[in-house]
GROMACS .gro file of C-alpha atoms in nm:
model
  341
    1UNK     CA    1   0.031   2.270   1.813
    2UNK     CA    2   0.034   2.188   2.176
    3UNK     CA    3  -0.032   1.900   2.384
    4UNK     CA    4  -0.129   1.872   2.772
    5UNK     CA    5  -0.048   2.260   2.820
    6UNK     CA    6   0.258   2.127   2.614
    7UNK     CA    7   0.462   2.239   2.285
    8UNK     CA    8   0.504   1.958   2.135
    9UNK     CA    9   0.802   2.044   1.817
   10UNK     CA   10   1.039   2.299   1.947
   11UNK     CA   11   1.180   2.645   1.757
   12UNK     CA   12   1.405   2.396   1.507
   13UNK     CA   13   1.126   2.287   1.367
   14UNK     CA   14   0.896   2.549   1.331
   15UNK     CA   15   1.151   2.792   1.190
   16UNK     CA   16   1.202   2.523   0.904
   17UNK     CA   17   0.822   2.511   0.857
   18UNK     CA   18   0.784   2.902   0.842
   19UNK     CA   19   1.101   2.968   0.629
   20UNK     CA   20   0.960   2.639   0.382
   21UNK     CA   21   0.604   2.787   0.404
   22UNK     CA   22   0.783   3.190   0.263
   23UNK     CA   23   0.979   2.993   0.070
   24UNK     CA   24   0.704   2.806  -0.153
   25UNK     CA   25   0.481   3.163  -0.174
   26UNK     CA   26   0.807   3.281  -0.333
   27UNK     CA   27   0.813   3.032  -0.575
   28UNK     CA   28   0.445   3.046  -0.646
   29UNK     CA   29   0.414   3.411  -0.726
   30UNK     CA   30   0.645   3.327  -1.006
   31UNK     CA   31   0.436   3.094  -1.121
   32UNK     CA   32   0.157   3.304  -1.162
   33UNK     CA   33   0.119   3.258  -1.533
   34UNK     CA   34   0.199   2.886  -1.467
   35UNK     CA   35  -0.129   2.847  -1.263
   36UNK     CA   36  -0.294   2.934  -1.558
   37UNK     CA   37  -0.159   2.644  -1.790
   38UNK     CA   38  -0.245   2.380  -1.515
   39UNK     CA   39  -0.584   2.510  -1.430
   40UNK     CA   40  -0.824   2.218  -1.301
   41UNK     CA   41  -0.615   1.954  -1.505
   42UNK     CA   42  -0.292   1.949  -1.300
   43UNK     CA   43  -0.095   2.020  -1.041
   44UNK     CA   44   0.266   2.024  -0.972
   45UNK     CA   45   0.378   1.882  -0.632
   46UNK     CA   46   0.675   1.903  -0.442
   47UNK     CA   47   0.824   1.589  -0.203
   48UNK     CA   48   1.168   1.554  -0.032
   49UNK     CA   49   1.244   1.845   0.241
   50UNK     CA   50   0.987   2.109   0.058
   51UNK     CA   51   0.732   1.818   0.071
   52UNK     CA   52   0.744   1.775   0.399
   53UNK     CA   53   0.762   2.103   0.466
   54UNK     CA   54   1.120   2.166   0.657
   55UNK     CA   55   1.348   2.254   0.390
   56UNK     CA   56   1.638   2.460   0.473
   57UNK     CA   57   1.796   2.758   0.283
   58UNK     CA   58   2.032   2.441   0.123
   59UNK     CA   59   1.810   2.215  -0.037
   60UNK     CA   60   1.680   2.156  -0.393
   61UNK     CA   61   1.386   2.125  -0.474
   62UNK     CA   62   1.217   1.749  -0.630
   63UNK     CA   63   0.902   1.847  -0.832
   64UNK     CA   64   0.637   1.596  -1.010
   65UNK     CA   65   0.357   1.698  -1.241
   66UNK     CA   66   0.099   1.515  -1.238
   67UNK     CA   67  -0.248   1.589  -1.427
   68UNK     CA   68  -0.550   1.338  -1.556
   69UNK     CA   69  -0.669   1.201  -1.896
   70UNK     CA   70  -0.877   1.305  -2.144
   71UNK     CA   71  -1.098   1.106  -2.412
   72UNK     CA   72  -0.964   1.305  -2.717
   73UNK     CA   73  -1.243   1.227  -3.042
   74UNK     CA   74  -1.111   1.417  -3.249
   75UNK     CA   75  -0.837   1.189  -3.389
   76UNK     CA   76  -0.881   0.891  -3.641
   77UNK     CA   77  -0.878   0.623  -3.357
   78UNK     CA   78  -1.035   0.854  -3.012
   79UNK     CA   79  -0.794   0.772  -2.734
   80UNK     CA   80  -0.742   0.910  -2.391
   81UNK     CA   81  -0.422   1.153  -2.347
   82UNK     CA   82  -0.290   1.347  -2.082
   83UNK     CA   83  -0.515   1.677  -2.005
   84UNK     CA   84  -0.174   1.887  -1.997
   85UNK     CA   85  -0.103   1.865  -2.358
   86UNK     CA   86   0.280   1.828  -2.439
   87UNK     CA   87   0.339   2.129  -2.528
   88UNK     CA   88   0.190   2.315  -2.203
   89UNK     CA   89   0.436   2.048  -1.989
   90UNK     CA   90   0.766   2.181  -2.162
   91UNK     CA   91   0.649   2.537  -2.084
   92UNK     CA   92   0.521   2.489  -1.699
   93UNK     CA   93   0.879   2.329  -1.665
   94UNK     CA   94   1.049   2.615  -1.844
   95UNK     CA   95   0.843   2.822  -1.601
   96UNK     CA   96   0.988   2.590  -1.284
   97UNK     CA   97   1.363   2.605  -1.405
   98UNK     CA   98   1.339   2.987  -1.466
   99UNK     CA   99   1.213   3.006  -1.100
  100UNK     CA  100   1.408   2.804  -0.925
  101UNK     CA  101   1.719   3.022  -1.117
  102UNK     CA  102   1.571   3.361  -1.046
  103UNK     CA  103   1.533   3.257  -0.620
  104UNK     CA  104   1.884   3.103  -0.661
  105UNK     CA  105   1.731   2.752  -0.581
  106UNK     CA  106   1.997   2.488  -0.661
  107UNK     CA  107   1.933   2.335  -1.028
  108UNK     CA  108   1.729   2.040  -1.054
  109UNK     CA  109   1.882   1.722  -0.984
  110UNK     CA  110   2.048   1.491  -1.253
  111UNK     CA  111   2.007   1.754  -1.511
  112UNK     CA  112   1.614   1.759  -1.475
  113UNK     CA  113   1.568   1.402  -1.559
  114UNK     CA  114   1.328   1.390  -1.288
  115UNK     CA  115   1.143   1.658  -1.359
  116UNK     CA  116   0.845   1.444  -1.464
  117UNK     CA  117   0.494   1.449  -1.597
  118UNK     CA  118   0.246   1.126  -1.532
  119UNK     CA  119  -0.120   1.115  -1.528
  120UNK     CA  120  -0.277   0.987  -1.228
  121UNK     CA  121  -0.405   0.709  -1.459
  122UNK     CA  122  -0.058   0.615  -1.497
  123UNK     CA  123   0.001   0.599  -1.154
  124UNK     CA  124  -0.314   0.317  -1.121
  125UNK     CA  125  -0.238   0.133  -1.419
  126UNK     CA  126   0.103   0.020  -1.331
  127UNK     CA  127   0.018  -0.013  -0.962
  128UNK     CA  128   0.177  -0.389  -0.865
  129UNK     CA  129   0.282  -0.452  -1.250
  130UNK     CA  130   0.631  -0.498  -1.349
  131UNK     CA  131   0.635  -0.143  -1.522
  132UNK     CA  132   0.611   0.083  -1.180
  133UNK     CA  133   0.970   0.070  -1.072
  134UNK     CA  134   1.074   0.085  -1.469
  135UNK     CA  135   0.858   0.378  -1.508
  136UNK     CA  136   0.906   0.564  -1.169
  137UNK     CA  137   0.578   0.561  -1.111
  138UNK     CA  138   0.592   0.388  -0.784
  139UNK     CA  139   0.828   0.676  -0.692
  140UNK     CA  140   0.592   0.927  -0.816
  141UNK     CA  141   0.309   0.724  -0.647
  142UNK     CA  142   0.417   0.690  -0.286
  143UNK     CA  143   0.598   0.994  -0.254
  144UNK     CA  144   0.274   1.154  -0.377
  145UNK     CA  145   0.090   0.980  -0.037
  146UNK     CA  146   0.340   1.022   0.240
  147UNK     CA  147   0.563   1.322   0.148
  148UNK     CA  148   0.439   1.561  -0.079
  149UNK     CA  149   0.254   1.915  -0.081
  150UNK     CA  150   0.083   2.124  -0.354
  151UNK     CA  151   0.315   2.353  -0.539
  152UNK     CA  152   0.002   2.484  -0.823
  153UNK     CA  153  -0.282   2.352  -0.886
  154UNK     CA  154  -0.421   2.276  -0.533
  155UNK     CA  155  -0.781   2.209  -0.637
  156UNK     CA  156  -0.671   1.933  -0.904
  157UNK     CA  157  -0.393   1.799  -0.640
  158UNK     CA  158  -0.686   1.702  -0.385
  159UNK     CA  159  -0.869   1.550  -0.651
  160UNK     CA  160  -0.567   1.363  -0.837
  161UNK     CA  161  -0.481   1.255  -0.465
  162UNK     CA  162  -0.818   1.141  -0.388
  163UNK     CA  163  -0.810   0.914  -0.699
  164UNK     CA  164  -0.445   0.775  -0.622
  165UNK     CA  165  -0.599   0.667  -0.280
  166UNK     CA  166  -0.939   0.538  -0.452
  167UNK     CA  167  -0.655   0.250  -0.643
  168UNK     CA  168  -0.536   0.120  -0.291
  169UNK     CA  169  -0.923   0.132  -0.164
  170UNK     CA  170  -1.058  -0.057  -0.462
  171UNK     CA  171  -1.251  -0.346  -0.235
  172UNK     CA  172  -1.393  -0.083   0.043
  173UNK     CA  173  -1.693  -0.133  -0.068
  174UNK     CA  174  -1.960  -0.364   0.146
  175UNK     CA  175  -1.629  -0.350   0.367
  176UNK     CA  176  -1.660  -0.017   0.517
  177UNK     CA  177  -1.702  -0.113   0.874
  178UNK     CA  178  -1.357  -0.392   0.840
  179UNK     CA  179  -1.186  -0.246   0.610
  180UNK     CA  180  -0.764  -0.305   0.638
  181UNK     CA  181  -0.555  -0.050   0.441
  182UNK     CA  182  -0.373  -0.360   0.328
  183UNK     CA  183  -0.249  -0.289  -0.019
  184UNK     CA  184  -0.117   0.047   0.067
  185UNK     CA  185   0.051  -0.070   0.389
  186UNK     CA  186   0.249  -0.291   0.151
  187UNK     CA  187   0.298  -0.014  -0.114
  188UNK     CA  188   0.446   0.188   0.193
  189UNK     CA  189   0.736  -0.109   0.350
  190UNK     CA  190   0.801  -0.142  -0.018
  191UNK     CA  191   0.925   0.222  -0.076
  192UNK     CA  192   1.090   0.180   0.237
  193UNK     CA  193   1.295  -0.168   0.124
  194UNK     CA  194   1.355   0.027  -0.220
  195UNK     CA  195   1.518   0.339  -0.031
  196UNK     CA  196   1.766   0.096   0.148
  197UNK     CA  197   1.816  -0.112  -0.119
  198UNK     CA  198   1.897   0.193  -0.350
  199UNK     CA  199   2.124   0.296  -0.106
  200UNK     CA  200   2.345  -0.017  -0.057
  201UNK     CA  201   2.372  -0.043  -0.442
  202UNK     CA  202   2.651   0.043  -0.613
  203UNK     CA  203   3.038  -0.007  -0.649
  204UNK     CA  204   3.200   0.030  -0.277
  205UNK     CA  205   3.363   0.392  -0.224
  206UNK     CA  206   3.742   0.422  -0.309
  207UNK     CA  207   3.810   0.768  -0.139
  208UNK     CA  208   3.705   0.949   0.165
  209UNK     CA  209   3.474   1.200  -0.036
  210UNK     CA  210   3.305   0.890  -0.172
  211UNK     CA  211   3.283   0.785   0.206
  212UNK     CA  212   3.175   1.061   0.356
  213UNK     CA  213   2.853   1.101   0.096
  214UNK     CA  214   2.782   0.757   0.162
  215UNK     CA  215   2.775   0.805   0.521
  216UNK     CA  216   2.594   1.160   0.515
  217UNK     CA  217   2.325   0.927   0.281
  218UNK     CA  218   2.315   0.711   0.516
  219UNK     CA  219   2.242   0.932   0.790
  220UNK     CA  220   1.943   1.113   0.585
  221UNK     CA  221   1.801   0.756   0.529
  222UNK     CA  222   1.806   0.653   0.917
  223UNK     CA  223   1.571   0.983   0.937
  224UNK     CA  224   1.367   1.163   0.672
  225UNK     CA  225   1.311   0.891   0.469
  226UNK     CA  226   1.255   0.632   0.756
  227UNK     CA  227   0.970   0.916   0.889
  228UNK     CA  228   0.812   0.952   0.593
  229UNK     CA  229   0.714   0.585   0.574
  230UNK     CA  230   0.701   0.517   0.889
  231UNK     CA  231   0.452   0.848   1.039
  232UNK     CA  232   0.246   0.741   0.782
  233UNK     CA  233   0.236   0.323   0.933
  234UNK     CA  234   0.211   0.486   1.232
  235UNK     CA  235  -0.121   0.671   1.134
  236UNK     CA  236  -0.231   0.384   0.953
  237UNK     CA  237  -0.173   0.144   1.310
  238UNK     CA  238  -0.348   0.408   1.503
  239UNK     CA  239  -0.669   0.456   1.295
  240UNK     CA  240  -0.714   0.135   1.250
  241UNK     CA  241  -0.672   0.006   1.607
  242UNK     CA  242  -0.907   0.323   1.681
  243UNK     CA  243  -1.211   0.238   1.456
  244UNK     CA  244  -1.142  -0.097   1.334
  245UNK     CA  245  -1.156  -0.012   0.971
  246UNK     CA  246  -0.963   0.288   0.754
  247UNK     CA  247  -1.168   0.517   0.502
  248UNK     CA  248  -1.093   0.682   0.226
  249UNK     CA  249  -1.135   0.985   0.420
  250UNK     CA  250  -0.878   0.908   0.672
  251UNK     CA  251  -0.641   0.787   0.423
  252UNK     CA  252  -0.666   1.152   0.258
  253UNK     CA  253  -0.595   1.275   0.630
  254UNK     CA  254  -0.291   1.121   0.625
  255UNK     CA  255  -0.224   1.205   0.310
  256UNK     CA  256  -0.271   1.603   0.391
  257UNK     CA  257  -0.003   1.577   0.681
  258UNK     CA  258   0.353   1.582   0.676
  259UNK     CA  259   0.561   1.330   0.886
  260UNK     CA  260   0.636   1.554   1.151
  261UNK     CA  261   0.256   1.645   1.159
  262UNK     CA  262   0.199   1.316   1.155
  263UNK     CA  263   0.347   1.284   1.494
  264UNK     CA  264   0.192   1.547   1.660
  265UNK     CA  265  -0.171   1.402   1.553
  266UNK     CA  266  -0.065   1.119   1.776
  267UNK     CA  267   0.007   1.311   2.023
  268UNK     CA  268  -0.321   1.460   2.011
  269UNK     CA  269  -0.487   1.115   2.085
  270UNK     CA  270  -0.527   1.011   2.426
  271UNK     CA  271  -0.584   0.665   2.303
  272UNK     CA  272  -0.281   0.593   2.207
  273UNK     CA  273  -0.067   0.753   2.555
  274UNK     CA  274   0.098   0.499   2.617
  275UNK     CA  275   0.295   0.571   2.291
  276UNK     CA  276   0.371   0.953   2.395
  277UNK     CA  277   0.679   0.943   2.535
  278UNK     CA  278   0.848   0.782   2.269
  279UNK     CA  279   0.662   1.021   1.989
  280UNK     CA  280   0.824   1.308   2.211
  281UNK     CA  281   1.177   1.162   2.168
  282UNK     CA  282   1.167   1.091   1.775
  283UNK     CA  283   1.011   1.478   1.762
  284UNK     CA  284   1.331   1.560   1.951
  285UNK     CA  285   1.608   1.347   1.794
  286UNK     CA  286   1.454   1.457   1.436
  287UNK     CA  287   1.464   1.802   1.548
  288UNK     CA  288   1.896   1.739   1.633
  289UNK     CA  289   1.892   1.564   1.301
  290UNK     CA  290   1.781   1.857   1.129
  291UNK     CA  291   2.033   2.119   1.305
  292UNK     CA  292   2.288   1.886   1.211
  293UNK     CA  293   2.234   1.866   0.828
  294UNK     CA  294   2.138   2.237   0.777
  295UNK     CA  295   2.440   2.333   0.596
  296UNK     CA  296   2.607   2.372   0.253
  297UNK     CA  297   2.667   2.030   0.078
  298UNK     CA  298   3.032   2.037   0.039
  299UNK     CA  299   3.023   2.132   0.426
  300UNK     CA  300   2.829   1.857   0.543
  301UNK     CA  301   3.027   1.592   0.342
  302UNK     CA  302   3.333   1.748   0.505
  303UNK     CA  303   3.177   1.654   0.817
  304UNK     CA  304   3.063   1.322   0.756
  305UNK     CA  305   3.485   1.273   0.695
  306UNK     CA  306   3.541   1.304   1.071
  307UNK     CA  307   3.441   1.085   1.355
  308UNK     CA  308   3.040   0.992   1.279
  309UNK     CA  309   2.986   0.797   1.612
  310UNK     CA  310   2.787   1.035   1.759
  311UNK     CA  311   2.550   1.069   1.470
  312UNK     CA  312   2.510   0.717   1.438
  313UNK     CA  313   2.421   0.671   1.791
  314UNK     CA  314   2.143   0.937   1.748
  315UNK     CA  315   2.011   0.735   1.449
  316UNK     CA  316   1.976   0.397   1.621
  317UNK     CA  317   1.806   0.628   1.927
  318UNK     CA  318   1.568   0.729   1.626
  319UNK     CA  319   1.517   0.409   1.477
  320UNK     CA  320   1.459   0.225   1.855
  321UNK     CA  321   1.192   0.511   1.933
  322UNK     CA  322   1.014   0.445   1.586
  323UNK     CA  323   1.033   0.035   1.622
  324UNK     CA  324   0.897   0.130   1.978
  325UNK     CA  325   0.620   0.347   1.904
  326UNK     CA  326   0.521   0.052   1.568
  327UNK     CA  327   0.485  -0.208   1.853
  328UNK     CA  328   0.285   0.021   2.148
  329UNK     CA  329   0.037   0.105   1.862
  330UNK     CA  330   0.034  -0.305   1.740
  331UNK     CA  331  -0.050  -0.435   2.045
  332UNK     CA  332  -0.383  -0.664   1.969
  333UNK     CA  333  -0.373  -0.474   1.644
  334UNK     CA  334  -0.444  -0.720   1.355
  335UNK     CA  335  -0.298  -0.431   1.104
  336UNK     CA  336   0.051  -0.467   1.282
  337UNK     CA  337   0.081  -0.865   1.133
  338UNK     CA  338   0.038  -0.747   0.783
  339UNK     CA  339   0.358  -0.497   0.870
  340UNK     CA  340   0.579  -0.788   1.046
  341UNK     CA  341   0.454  -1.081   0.866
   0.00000   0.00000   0.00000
């Protein structure tokens, strides 16, 4: 994509897009048989670095399946269940272990336990109850709207997606013209809170290993996760300050982009060029954060054990270009207040 004559993301990140984009036909052609079992009544979805579409030949791979419910009349008492019955779930992730192990794809993380199934009705239902951080669902939720990208099951991932939106729009209607993406905002600084909250829990570290992982966490906080949720405020800001209300539609938009893509849809807007410059400079930074972490694990905790001033520095450069960017696009922008206040 180019701007004013312009590339706007340099060869870092398009190699990462191209070698993500191989990477996920890989892992769908053996899934062929999978596609099958999913249909119109699921979809798997990917989120972390494959979600967002700039994985490197290190990372693992964080999968949800996700699928609707059915009214089921054929029991004693008709109740609604999951379309993907529970057998077909064990067997589409039998099919997404023996995958990842055949491409050499490091092993699920925390022995699988996240390798989840939820209806989208699940999603809604616990949606600002008690139960959505007990569940995961919030997890599942969020990283659904501002990281994520169709593994199988494309058709029934729009839909599914459409209807995760249609929760947070719930009072567009005779508001169409004023409508403020309120709730979702909300839902969004949330999952941003619970990612730095989640990272300063825990028992302090008692060796330099423990240090260094804490740092290197650190680091991949101050950057992926703080562009996930905030490219997707950003979009938010902008389309709301553009037409004075946020559709559905737009929402999905969003939704359909990946951080970094994000970005450059900003920098496709002339409205908002007085916010350019600074869009330029997290595209950059992101792109140095993203040479610095491609490598091995056990390599890049090593690294973190040295001197980490000059990574640090980079990630308050990120972080001032992002808090920057949040108050060009919230000038006379009622949307901003809801962020701050």
């Amino acid at each position: 994509m180019f701007s004013n004559g312009k590339e706007i993301v340099g060869e870092v990140l398009n190699r990462r897009r191209e070698a993500t984009h191989k990477r996920l036909e890989e892992i769908r052609q053996k899934l062929e048989l999978t596609r099958s079992l999913c249909a119109d009544h699921g979809c798997v979805y990917a989120t972390g670095s494959y979600g967002r579409v700039e994985a490197s030949r290190y990372s693992d791979l964080d999968l949800f399946i996700l699928s609707r419910e059915i009214q089921n009349d054929a029991t004693q008492k008709p109740r609604r269940e999951p379309s993907l019955s529970n057998l077909k779930q064990i067997r589409i992730k039998a099919d997404l272990i023996r995958a990842t192990q055949e491409l050499g794809i490091e092993e699920f993380s925390g022995d699988g336990e996240y390798l989840t199934h939820y209806t989208v009705e699940d999603l809604k239902r616990t949606l600002g109850t008690r139960d959505d951080d007990v569940t995961n669902t919030f997890t599942a939720r969020l990283l659904l709207l501002i990281e994520s990208s169709p593994l199988i099951g494309e058709s029934a991932y729009e839909q599914l997606t459409r209807s995760g939106i249609d929760a947070y729009w719930k009072d567009y209607a005779g508001k169409e013209s004023v409508f403020m993406p309120s709730f979702l905002v909300n839902d969004i600084l949330r999952m941003w809170r619970t990612f730095c909250v989640n990272y300063e829990a825990g028992k302090p570290p008692e060796s330099d290993e423990d240090r260094a992982k804490r740092k290197l966490k650190n680091y991949k906080l101050k950057h992926s996760r703080m562009l996930s949720c905030y490219s997707a405020l950003m979009f938010l800001l902008f389309a709301y300050k553009d037409a004075g209300t946020v559709s559905p539609d737009t929402a999905l938009e969003m939704v359909s982009l990946t951080p970094t893509q994000r970005l450059e849809w900003l920098l496709g807007k002339s409205a908002c060029k007085a916010a350019h410059t600074d869009v330029e400079k997290i595209i950059a930074t992101y792109e140095g954060f993203l040479q610095q972490t491609d490598a091995p694990k056990d390599d890049l905790v090593n690294k973190f054990k040295g001197d980490t001033k000059q990574f640090f520095e980079g990630a308050r450069s990120f972080g001032n270009s992002v808090f920057s960017v949040l108050q060009t696009l919230g000038a006379d922008n009622a949307l901003y207040r809801v962020i701050v206040v």
